[in-house]
Short mmCIF file of C-alpha atoms in Angstrom, two decimals:
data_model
loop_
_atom_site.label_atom_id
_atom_site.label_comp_id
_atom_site.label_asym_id
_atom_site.label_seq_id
_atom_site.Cartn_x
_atom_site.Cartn_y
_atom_site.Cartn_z
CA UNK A 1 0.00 0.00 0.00
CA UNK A 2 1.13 3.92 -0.02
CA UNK A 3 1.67 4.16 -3.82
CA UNK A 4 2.58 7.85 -4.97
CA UNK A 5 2.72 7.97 -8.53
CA UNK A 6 4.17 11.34 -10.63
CA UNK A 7 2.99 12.06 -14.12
CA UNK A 8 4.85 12.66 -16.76
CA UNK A 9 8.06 10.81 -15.35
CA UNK A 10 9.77 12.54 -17.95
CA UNK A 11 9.29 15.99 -19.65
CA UNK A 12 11.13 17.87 -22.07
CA UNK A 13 9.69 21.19 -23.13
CA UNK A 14 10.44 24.74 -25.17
CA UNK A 15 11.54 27.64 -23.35
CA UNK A 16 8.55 29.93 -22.61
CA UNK A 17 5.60 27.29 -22.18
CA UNK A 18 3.77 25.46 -19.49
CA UNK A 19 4.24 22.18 -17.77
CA UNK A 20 1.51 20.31 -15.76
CA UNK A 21 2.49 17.58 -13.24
CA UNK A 22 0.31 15.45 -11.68
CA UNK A 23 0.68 13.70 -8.56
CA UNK A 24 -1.66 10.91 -7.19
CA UNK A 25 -2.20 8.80 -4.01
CA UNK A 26 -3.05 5.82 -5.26
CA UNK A 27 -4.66 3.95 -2.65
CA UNK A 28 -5.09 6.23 0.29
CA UNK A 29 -5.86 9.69 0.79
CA UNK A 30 -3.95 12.36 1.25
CA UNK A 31 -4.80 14.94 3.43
CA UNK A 32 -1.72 16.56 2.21
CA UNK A 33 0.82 16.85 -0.43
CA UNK A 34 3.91 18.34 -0.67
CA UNK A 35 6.16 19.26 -3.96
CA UNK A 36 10.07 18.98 -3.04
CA UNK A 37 12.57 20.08 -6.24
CA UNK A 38 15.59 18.34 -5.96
CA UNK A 39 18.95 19.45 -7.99
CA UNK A 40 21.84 17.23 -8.79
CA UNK A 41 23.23 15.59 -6.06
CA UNK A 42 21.78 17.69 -3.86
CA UNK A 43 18.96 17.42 -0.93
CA UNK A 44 15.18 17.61 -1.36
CA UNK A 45 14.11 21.16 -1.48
CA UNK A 46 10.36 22.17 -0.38
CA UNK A 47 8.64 24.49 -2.50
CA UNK A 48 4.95 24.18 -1.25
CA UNK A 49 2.43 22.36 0.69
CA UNK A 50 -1.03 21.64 0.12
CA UNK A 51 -4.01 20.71 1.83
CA UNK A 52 -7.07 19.13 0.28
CA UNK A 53 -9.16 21.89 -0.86
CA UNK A 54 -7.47 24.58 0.38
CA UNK A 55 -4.73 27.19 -0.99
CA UNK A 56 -1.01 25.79 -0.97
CA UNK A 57 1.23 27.49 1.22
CA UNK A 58 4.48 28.35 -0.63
CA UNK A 59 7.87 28.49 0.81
CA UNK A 60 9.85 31.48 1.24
CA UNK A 61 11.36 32.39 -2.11
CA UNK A 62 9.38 30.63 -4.65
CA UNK A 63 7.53 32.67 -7.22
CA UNK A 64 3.69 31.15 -6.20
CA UNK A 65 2.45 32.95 -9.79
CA UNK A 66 5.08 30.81 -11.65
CA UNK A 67 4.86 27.27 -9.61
CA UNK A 68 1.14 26.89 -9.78
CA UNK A 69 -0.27 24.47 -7.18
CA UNK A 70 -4.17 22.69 -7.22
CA UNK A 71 -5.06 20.20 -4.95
CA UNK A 72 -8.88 19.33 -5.86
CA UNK A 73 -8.89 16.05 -4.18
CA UNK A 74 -7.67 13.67 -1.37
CA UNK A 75 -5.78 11.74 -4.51
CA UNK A 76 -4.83 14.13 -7.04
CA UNK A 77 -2.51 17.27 -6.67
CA UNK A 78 -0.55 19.23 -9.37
CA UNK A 79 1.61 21.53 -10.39
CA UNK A 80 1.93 23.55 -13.15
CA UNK A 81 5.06 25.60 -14.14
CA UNK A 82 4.17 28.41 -15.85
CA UNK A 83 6.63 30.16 -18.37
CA UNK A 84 9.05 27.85 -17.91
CA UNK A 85 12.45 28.65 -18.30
CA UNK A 86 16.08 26.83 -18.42
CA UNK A 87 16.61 27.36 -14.79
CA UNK A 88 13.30 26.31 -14.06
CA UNK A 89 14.81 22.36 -15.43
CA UNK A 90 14.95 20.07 -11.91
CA UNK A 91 13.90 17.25 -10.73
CA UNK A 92 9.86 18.00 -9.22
CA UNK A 93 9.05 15.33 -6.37
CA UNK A 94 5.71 14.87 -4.55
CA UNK A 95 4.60 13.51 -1.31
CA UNK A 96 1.76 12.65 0.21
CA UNK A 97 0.68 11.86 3.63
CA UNK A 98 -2.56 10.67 5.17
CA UNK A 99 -3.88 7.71 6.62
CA UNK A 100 -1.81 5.32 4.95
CA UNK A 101 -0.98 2.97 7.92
CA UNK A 102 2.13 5.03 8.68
CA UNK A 103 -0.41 7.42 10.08
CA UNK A 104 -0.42 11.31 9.21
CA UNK A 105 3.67 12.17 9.52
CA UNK A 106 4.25 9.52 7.26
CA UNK A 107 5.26 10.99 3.92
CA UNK A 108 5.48 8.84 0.61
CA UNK A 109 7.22 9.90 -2.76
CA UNK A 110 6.40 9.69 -5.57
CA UNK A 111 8.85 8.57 -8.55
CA UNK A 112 9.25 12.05 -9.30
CA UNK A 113 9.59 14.18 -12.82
CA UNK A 114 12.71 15.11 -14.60
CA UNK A 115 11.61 18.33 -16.17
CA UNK A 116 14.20 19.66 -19.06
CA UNK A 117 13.56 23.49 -20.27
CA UNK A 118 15.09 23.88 -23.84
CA UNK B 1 20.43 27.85 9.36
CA UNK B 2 20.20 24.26 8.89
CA UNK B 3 17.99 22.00 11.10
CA UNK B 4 19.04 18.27 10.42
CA UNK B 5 22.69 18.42 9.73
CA UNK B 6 23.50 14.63 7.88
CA UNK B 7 27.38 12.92 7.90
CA UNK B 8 29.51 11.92 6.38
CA UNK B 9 28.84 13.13 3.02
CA UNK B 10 30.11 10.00 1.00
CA UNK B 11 30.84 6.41 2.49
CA UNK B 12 32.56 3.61 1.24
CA UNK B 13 32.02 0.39 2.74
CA UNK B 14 33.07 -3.35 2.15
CA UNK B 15 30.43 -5.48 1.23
CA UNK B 16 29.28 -7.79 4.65
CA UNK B 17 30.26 -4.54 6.37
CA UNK B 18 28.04 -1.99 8.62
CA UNK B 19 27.80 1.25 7.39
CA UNK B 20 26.82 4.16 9.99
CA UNK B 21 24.91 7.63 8.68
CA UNK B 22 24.42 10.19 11.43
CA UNK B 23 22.30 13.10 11.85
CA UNK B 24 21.96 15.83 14.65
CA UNK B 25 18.91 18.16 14.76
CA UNK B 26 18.72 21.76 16.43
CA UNK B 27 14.74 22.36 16.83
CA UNK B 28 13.54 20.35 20.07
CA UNK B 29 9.57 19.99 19.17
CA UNK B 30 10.56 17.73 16.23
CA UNK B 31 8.92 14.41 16.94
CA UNK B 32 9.56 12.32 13.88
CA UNK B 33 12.50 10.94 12.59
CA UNK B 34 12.43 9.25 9.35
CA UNK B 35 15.16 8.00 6.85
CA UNK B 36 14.85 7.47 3.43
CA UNK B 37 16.76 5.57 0.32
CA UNK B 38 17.08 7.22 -2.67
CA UNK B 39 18.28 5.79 -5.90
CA UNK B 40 19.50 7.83 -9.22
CA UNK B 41 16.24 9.17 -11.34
CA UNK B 42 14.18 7.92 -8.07
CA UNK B 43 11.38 9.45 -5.30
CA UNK B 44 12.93 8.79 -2.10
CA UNK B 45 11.85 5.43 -0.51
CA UNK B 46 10.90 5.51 3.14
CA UNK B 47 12.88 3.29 5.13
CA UNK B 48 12.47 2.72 8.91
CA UNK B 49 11.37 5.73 11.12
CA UNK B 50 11.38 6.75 14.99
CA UNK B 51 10.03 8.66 17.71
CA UNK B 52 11.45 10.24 20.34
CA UNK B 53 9.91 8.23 22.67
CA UNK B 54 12.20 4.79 22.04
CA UNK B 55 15.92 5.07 21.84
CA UNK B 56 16.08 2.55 19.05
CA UNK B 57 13.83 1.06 16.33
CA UNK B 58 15.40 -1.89 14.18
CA UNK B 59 13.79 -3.50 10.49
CA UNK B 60 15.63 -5.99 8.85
CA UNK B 61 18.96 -5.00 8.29
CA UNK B 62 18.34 -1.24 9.39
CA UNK B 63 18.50 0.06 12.61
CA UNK B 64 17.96 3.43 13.87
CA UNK B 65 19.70 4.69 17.22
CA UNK B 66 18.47 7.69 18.86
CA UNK B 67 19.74 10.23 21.35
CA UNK B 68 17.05 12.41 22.20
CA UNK B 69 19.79 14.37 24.89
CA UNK B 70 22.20 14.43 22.18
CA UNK B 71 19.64 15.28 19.64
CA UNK B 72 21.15 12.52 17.15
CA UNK B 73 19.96 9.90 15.60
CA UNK B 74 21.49 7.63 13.07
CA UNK B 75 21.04 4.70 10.99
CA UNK B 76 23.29 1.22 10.91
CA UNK B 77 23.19 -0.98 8.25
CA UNK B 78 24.09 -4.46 8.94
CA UNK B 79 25.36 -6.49 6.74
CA UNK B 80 25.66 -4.06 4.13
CA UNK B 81 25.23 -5.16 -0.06
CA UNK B 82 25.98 -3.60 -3.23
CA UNK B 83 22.42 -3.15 -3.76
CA UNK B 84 22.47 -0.55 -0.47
CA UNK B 85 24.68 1.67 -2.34
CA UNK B 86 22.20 4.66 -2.58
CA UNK B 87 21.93 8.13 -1.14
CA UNK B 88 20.49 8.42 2.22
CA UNK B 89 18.45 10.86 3.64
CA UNK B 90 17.49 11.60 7.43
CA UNK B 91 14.65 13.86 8.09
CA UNK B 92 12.53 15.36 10.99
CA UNK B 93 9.50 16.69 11.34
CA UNK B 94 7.63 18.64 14.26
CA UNK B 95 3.91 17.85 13.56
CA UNK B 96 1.97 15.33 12.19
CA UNK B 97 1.15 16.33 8.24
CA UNK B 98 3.60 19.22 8.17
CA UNK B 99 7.05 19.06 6.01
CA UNK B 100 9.98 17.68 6.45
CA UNK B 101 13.44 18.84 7.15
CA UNK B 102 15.70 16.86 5.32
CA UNK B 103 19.61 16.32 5.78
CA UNK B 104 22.04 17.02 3.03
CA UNK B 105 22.18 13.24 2.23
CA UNK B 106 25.08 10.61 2.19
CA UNK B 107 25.62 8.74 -0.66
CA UNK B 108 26.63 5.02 -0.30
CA UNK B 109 28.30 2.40 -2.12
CA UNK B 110 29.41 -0.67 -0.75
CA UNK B 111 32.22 -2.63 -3.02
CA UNK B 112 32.32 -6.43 -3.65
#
């Protein structure tokens, strides 16, 4: 059980456009979801947390205009980067917590998205 | 100002061997300590977790060890394989459903 899955796993995309990633619980639901980027080699990195139905909360620093986050149900969150840009290229990983057995502070990941701005 | 600082960095370990990640923490209302595996192009895979509450928490081959006085915790594991070589992350968290603070990582490989 606690299966996290990340859609596309894999996105390559022109400078100037928009990206949508999806994130679902699979067989549980999550009360909330968080979105981590994650550069080479390097630690997870928050950008935002969401609760079911409500607003995401964004983390000091990231643009919430340009990192667009919905989460319309206990199993589905996403995020859409909006005018994407070079820099903006990462690895985008979600979690979600909830009564999965682990109980609420248990997060699970998803398999995450390489995103690659051109 | 970071909250869970993770060592060593890197670790090399002979196969059968145990290999020991640490972790110290500043912020005393965290209450969950979790580790997790991650491999290359992967989401990080939860592997054992604590609370403050027991001093040490063993699955399998993993074992976490904490020091709540300290405020350390680490992870052994026995026995270790190629197929551990990974990077490692320890987190903490304060409250149930909120974020978590993640270490810097250690990445693993254990020779044959």
């Amino acid at each position: 059980g606690a299966v996290v899955s990340q859609h596309p796993s894999w996105v390559i995309c022109k400078s100037g456009t928009s990206v949508k990633i999806e994130c679902r619980s699979l067989d549980f639901q999550a009360t909330t979801m968080f979105w981590y980027r994650q550069f080479p080699k390097q630690s997870l990195m928050l950008m935002a947390t969401s609760n079911e139905g409500s607003k995401a909360t964004y983390e000091q620093g990231v643009e919430k205009d340009k990192f667009l986050i919905n989460h319309a149900s206990l199993t589905l969150s996403t995020l859409t980067v909006t005018s994407a840009h070079p820099e903006d290229s990462s690895f985008y990983i979600c979690s979600a917590s909830g009564l999965a057995g682990g109980g609420t502070d248990t997060q699970y990941f998803g398999p995450g998205t390489r995103l690659t701005v051109l | 100002q970071q909250q869970v600082k993770q060592s060593p960095q890197s670790l090399i370990v002979q196969k059968g061997g145990i290999s020991i990640i640490n972790c110290a923490y500043e912020n005393t209302a965290f209450d969950y300590f979790p580790w997790y595996q991650q491999f290359p192009g992967k989401g990080p895979a939860l592997l054992i977790a604590i609370r403050p509450d027991v001093s040490e928490k063993k699955e399998g081959r993993f074992t976490i060890s904490f020091n709540k006085s300290a405020k350390q915790f680490s992870l052994h594991i026995m026995d270790s394989q190629p197929g551990d070589s990974a990077t490692y992350f320890c987190a903490a968290s304060h409250q149930a459903g909120t974020a978590l603070i993640f270490g810097k990582g250690t990445t693993l490989s254990v020779s044959s």
